[in-house]
PDB file with SEQRES, HELIX, SHEET and CRYST1 records, atoms N, CA, C and O in Angstrom:
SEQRES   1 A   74  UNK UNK UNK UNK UNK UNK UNK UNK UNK UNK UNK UNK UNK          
SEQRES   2 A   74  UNK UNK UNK UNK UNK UNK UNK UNK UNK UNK UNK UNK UNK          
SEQRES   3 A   74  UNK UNK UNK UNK UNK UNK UNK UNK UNK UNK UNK UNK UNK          
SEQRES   4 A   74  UNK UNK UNK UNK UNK UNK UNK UNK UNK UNK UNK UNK UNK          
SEQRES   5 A   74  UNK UNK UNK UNK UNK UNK UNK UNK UNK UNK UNK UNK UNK          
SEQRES   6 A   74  UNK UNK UNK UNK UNK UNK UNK UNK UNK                          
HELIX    1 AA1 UNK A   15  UNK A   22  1                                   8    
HELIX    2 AA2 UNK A   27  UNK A   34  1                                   8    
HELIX    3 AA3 UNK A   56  UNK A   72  1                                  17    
SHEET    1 AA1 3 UNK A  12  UNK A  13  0                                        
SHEET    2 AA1 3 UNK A  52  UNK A  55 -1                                        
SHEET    3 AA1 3 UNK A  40  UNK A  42 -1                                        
CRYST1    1.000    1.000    1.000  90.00  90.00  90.00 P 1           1          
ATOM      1  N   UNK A   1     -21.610  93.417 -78.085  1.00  0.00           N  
ATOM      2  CA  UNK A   1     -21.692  92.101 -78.697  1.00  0.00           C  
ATOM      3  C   UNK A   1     -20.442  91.298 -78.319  1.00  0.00           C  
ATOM      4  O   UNK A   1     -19.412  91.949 -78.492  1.00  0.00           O  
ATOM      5  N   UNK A   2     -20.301  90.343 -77.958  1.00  0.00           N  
ATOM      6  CA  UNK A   2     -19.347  89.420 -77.406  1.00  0.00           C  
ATOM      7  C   UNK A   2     -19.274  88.428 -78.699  1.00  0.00           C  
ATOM      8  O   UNK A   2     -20.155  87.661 -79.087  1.00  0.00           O  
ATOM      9  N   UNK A   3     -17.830  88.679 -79.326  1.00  0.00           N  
ATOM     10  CA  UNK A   3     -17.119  87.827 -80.522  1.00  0.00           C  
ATOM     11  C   UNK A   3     -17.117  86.242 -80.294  1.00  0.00           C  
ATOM     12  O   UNK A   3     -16.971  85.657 -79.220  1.00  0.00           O  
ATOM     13  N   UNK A   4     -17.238  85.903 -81.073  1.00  0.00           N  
ATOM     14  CA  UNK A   4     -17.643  84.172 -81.533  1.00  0.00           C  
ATOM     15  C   UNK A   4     -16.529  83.608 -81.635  1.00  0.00           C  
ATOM     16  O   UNK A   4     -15.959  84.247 -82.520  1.00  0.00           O  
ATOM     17  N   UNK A   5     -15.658  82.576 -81.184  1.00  0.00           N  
ATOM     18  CA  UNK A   5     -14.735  82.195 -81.367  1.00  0.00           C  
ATOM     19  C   UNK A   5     -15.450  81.459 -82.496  1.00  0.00           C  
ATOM     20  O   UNK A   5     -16.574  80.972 -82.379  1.00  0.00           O  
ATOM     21  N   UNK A   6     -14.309  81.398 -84.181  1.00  0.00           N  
ATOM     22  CA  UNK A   6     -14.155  81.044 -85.015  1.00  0.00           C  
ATOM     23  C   UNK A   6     -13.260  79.091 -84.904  1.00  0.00           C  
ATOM     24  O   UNK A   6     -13.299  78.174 -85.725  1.00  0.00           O  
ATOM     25  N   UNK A   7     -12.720  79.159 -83.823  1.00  0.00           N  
ATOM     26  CA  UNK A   7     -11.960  77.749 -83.718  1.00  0.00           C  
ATOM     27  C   UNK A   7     -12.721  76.672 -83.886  1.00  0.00           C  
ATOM     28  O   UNK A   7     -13.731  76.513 -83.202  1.00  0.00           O  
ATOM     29  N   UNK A   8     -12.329  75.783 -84.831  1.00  0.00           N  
ATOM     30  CA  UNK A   8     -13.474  74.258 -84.654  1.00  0.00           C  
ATOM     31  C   UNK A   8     -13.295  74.026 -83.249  1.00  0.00           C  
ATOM     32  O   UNK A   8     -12.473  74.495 -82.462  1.00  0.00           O  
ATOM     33  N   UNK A   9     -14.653  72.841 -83.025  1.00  0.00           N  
ATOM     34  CA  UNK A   9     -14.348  72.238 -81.994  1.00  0.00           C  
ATOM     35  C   UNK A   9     -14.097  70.814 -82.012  1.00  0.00           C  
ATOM     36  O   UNK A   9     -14.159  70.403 -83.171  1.00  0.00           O  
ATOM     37  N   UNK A  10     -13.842  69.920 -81.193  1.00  0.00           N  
ATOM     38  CA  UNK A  10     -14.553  68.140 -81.505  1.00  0.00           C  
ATOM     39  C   UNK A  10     -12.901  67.794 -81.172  1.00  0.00           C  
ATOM     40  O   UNK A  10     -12.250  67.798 -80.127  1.00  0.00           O  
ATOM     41  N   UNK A  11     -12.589  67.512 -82.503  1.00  0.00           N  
ATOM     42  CA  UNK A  11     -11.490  66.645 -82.887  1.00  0.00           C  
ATOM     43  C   UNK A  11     -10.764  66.840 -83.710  1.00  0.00           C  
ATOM     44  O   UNK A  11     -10.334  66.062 -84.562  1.00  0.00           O  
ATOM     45  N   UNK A  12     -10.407  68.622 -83.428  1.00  0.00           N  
ATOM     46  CA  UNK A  12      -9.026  69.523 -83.822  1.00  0.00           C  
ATOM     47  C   UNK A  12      -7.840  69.819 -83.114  1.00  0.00           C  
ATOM     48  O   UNK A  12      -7.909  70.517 -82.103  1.00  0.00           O  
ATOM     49  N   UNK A  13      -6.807  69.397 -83.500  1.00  0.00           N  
ATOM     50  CA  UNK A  13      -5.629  69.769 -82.721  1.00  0.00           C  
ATOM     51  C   UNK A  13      -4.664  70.852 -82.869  1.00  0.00           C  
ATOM     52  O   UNK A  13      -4.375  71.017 -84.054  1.00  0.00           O  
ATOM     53  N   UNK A  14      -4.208  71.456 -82.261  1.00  0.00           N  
ATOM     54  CA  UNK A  14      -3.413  72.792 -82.520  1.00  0.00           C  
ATOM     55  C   UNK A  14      -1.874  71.880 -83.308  1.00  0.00           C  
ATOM     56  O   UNK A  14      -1.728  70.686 -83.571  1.00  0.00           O  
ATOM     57  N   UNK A  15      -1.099  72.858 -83.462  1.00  0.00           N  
ATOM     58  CA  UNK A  15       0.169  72.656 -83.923  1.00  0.00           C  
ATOM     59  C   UNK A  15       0.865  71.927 -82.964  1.00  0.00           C  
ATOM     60  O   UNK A  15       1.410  70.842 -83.163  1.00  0.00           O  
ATOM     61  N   UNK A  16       0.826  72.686 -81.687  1.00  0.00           N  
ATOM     62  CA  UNK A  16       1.267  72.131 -80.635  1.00  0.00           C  
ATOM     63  C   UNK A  16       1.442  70.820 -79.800  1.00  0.00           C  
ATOM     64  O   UNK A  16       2.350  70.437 -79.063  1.00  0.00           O  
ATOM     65  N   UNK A  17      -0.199  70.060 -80.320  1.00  0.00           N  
ATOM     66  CA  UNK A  17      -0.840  69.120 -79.755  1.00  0.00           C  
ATOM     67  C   UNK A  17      -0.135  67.824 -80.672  1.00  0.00           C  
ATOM     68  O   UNK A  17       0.448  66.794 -80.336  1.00  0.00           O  
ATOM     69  N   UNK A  18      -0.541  68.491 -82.144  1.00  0.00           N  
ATOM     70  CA  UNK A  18       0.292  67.664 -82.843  1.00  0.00           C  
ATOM     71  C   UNK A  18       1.993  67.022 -82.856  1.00  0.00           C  
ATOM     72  O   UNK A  18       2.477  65.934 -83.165  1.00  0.00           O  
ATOM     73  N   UNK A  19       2.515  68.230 -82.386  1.00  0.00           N  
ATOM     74  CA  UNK A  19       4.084  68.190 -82.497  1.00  0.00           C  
ATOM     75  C   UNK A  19       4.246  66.889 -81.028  1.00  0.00           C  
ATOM     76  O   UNK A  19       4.917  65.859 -81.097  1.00  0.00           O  
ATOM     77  N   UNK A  20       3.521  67.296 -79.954  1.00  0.00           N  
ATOM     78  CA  UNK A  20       3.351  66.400 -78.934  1.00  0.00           C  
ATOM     79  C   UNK A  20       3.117  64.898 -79.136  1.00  0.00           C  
ATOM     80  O   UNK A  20       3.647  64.050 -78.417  1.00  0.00           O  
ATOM     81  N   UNK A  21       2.330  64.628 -80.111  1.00  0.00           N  
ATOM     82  CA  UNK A  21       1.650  63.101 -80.486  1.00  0.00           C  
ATOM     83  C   UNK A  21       2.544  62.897 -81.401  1.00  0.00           C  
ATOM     84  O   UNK A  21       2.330  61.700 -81.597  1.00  0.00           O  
ATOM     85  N   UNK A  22       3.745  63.284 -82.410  1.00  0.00           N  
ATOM     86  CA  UNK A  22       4.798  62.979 -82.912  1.00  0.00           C  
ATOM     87  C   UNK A  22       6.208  63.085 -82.595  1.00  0.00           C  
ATOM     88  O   UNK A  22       7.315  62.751 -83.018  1.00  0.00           O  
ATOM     89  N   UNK A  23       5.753  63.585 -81.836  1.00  0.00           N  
ATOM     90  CA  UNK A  23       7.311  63.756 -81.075  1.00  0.00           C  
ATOM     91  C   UNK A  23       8.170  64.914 -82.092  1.00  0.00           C  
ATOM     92  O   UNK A  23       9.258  64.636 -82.596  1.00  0.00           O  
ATOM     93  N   UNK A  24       7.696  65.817 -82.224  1.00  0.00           N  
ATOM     94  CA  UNK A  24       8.340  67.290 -82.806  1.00  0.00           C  
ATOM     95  C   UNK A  24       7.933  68.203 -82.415  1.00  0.00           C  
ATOM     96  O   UNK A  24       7.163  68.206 -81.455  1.00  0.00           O  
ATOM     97  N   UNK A  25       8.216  68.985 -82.867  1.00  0.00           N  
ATOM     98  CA  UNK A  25       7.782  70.453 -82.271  1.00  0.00           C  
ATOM     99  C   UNK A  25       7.337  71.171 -83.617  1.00  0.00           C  
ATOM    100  O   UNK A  25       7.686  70.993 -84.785  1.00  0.00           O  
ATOM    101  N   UNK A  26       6.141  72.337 -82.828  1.00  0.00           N  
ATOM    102  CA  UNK A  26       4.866  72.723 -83.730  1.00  0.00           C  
ATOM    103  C   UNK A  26       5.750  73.350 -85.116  1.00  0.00           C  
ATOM    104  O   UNK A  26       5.367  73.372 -86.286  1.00  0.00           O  
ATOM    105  N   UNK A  27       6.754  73.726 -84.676  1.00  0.00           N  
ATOM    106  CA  UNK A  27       7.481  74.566 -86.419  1.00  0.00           C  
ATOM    107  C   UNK A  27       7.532  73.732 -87.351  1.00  0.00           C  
ATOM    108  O   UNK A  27       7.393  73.966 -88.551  1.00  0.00           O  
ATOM    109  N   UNK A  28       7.852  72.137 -86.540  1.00  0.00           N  
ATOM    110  CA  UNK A  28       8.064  71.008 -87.264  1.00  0.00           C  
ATOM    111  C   UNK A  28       6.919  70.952 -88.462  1.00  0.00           C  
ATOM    112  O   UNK A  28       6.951  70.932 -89.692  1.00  0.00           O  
ATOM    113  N   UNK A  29       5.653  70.934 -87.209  1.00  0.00           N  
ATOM    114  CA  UNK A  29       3.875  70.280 -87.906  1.00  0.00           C  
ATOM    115  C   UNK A  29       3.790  71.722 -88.971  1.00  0.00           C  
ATOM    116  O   UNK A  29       3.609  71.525 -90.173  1.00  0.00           O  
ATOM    117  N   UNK A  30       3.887  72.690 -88.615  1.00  0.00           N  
ATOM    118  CA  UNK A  30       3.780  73.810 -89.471  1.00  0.00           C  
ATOM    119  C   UNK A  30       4.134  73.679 -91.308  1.00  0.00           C  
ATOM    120  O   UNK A  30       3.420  73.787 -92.305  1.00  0.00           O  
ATOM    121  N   UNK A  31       6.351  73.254 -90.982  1.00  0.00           N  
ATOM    122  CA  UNK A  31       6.264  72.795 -92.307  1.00  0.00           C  
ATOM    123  C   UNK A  31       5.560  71.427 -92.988  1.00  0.00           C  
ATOM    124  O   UNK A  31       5.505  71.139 -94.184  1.00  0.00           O  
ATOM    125  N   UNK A  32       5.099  70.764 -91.963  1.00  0.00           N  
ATOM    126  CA  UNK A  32       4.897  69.804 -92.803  1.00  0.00           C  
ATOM    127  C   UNK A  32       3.566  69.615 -93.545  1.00  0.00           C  
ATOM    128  O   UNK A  32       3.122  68.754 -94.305  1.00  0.00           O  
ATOM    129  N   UNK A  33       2.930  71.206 -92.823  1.00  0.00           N  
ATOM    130  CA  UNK A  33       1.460  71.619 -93.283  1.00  0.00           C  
ATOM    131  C   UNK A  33       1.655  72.418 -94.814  1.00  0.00           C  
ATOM    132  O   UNK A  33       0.924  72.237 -95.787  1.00  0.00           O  
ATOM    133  N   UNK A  34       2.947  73.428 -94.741  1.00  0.00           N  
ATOM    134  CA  UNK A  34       2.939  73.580 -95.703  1.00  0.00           C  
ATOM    135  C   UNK A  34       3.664  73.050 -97.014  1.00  0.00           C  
ATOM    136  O   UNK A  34       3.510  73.601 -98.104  1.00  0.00           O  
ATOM    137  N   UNK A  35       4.301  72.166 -96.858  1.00  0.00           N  
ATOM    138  CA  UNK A  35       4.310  71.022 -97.911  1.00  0.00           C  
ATOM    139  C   UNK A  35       3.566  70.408 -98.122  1.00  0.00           C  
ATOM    140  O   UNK A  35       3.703  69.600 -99.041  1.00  0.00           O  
ATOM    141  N   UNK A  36       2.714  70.455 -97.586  1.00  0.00           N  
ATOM    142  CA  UNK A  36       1.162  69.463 -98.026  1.00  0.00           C  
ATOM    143  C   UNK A  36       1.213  68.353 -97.208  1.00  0.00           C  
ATOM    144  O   UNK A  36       0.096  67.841 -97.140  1.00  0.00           O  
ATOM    145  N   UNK A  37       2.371  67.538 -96.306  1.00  0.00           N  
ATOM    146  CA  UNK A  37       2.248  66.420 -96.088  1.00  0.00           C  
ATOM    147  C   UNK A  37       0.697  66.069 -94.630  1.00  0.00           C  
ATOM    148  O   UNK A  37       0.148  65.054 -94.201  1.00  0.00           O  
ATOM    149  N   UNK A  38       0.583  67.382 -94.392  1.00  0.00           N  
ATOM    150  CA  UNK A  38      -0.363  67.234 -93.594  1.00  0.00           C  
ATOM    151  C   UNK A  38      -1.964  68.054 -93.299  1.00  0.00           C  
ATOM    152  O   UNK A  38      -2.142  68.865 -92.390  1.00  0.00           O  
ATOM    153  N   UNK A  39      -2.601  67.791 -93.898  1.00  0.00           N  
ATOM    154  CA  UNK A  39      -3.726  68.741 -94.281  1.00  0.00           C  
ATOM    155  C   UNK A  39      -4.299  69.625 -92.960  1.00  0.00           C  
ATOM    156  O   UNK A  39      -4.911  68.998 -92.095  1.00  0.00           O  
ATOM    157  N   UNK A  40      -4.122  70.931 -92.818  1.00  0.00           N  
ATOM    158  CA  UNK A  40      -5.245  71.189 -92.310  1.00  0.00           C  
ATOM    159  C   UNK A  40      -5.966  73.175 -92.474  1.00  0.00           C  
ATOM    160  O   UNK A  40      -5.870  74.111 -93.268  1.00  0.00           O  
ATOM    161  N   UNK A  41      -6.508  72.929 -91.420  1.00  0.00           N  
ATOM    162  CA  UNK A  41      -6.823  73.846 -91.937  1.00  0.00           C  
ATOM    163  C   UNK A  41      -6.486  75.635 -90.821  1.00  0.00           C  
ATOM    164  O   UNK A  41      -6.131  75.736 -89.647  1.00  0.00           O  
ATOM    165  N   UNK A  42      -6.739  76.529 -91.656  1.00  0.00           N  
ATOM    166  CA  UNK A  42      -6.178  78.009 -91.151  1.00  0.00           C  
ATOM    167  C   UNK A  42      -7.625  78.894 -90.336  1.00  0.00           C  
ATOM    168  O   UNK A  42      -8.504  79.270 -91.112  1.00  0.00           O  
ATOM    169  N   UNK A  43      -7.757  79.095 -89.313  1.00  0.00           N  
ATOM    170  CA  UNK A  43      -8.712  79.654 -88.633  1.00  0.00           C  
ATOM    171  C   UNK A  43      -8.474  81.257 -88.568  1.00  0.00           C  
ATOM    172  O   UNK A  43      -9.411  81.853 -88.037  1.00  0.00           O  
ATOM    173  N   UNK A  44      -7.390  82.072 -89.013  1.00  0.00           N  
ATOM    174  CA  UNK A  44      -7.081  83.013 -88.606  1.00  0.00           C  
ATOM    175  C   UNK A  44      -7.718  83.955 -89.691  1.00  0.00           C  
ATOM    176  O   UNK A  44      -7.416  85.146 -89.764  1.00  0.00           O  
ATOM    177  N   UNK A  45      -8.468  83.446 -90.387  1.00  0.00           N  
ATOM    178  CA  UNK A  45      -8.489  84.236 -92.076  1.00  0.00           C  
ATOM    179  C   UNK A  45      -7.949  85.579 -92.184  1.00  0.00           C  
ATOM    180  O   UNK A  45      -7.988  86.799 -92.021  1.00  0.00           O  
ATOM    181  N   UNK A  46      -7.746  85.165 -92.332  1.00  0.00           N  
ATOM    182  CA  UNK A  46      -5.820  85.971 -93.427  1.00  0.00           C  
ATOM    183  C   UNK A  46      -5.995  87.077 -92.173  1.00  0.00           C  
ATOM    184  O   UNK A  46      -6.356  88.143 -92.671  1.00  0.00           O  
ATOM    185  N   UNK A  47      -5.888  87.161 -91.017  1.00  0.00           N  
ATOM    186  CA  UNK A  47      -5.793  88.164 -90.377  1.00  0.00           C  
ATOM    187  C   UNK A  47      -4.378  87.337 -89.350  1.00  0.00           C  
ATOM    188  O   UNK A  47      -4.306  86.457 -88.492  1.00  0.00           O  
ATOM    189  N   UNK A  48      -3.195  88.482 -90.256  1.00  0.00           N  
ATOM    190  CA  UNK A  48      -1.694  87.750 -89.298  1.00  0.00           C  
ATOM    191  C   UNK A  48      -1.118  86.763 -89.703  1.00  0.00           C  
ATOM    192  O   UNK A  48      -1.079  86.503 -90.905  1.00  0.00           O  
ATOM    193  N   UNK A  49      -0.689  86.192 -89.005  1.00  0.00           N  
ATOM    194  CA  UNK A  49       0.165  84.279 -89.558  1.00  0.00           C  
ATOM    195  C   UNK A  49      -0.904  83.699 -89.358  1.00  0.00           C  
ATOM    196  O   UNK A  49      -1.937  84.252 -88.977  1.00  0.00           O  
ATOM    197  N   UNK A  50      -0.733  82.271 -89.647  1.00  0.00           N  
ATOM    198  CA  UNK A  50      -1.820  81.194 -89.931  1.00  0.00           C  
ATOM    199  C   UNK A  50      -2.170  80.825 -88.287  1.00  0.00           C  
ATOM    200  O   UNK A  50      -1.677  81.362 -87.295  1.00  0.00           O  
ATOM    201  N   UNK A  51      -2.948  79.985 -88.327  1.00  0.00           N  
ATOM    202  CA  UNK A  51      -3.423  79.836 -86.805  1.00  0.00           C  
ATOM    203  C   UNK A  51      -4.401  78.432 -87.348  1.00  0.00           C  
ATOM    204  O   UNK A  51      -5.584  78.279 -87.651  1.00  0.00           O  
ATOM    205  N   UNK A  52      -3.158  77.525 -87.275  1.00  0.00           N  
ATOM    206  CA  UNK A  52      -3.524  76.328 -87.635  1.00  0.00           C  
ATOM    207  C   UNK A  52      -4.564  75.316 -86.735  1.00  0.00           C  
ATOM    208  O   UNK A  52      -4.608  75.482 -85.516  1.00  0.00           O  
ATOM    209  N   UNK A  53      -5.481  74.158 -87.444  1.00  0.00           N  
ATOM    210  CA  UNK A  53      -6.253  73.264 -86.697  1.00  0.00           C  
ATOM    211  C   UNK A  53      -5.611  72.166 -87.746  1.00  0.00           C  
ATOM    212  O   UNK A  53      -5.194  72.303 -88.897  1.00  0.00           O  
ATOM    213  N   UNK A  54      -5.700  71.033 -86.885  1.00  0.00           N  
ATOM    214  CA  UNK A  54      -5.274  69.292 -88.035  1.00  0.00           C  
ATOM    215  C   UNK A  54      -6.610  68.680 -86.955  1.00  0.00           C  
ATOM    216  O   UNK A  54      -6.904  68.826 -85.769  1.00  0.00           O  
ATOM    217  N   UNK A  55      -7.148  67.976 -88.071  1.00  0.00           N  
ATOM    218  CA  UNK A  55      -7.665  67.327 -87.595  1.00  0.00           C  
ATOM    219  C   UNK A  55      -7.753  65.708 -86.802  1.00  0.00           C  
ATOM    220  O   UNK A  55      -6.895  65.007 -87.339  1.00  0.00           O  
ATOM    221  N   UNK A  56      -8.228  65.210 -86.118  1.00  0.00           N  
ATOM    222  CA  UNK A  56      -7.826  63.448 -85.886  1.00  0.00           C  
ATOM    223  C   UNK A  56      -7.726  63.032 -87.001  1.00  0.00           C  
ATOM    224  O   UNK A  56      -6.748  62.335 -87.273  1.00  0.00           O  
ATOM    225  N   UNK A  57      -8.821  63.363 -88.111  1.00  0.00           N  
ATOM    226  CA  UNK A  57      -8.711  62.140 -89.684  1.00  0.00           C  
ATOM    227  C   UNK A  57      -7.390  62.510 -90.105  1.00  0.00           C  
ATOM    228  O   UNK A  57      -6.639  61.630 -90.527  1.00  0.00           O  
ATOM    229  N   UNK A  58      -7.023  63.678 -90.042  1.00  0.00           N  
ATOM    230  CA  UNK A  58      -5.798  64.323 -91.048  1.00  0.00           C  
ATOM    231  C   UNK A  58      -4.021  63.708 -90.270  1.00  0.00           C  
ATOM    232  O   UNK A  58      -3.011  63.413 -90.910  1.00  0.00           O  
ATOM    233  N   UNK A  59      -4.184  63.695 -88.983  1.00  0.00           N  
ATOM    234  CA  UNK A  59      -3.031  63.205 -88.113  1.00  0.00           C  
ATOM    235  C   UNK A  59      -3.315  61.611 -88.816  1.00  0.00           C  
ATOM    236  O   UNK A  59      -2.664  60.983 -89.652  1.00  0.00           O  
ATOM    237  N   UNK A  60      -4.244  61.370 -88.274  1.00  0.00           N  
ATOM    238  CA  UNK A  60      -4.061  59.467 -88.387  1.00  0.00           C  
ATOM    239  C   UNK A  60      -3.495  59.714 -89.857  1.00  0.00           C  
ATOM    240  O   UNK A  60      -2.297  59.976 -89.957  1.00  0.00           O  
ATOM    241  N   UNK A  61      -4.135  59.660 -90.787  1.00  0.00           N  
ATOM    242  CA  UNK A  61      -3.317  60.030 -92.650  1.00  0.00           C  
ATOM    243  C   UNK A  61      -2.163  59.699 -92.484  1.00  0.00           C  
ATOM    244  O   UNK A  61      -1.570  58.624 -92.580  1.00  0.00           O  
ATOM    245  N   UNK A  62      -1.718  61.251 -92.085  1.00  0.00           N  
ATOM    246  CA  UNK A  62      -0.279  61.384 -91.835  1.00  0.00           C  
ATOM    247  C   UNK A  62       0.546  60.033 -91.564  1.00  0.00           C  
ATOM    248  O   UNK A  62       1.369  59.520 -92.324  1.00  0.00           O  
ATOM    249  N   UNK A  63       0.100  59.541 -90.204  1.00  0.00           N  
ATOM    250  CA  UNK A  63       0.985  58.995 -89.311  1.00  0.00           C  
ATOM    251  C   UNK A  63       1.074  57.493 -90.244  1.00  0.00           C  
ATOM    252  O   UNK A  63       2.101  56.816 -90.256  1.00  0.00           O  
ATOM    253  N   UNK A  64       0.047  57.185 -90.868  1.00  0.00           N  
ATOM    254  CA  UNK A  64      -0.166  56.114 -91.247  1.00  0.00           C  
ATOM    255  C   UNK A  64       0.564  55.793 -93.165  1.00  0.00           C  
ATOM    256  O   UNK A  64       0.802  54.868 -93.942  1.00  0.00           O  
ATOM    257  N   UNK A  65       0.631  57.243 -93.073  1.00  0.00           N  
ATOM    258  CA  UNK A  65       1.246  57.308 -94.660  1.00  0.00           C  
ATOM    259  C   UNK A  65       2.745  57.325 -94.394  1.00  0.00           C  
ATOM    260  O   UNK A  65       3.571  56.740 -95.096  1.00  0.00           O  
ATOM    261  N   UNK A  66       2.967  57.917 -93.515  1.00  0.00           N  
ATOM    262  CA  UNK A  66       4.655  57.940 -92.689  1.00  0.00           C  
ATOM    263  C   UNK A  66       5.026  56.570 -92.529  1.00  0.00           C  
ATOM    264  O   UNK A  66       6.109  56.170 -92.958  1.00  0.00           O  
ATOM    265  N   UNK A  67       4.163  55.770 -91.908  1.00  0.00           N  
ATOM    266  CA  UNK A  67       4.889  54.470 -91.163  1.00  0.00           C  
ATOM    267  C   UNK A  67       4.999  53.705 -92.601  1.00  0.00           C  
ATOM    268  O   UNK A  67       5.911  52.959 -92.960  1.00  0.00           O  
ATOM    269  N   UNK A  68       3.932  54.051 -93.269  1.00  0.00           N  
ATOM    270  CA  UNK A  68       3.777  53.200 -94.468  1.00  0.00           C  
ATOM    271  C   UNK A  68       5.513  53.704 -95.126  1.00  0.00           C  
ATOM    272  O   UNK A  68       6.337  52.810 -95.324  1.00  0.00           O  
ATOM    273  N   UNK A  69       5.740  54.632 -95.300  1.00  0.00           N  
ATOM    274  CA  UNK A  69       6.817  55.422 -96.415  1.00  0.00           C  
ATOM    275  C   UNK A  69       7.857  54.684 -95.531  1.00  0.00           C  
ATOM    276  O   UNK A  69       8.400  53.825 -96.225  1.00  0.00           O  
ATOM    277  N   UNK A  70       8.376  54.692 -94.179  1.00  0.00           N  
ATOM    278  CA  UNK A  70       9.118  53.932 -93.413  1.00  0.00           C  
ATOM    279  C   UNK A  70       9.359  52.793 -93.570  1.00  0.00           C  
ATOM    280  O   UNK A  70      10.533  52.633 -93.906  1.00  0.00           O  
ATOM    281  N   UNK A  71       8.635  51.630 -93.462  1.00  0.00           N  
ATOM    282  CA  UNK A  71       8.949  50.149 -93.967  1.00  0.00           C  
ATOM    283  C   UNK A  71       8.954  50.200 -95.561  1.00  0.00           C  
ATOM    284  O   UNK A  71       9.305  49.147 -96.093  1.00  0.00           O  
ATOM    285  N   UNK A  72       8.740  50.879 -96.104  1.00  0.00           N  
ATOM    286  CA  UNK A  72       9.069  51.024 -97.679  1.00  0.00           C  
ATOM    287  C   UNK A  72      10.471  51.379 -98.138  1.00  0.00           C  
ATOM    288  O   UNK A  72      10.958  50.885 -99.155  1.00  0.00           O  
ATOM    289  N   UNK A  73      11.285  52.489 -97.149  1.00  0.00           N  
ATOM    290  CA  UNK A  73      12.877  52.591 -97.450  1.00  0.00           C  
ATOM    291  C   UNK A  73      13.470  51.721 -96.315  1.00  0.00           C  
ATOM    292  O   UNK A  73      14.602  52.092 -96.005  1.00  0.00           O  
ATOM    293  N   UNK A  74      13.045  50.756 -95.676  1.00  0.00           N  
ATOM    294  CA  UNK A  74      13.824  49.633 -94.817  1.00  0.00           C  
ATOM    295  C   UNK A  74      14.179  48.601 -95.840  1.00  0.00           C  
ATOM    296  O   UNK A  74      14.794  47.588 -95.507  1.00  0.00           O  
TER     297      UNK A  74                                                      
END                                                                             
């Protein structure tokens, strides 16, 4: 039997992809997953460390709640 990859597909981004489109790096997107500031979700179920997906809706959020929080302490 040949295993099913469990990974979404479409319009999921790795940690990596993310840290790239913000200009950080994935340890960065990691904490900021687990502070909540960035929703997503864990593909690895509970097998090991997390093995994160963010989605496009969940980045745009982010980016848009950021810029917002930005001109708010200017």
């Amino acid at each position: 039997m040949t295993p099913v990859s469990v990974a979404p597909t479409g319009d999921y981004l790795t940690t990596g992809e993310v840290a790239k489109r913000i200009g950080g790096t994935a340890q960065h997107v990691r904490q900021l997953i687990k502070t909540g500031r960035i929703a997503a979700i864990d593909i690895a179920k509970g097998d090991g460390r997390p093995r994160f997906r963010i989605s496009e809706a969940a980045l745009a959020e982010f980016l848009r709640t950021a810029a917002f929080t930005t001109e708010e302490v200017a």
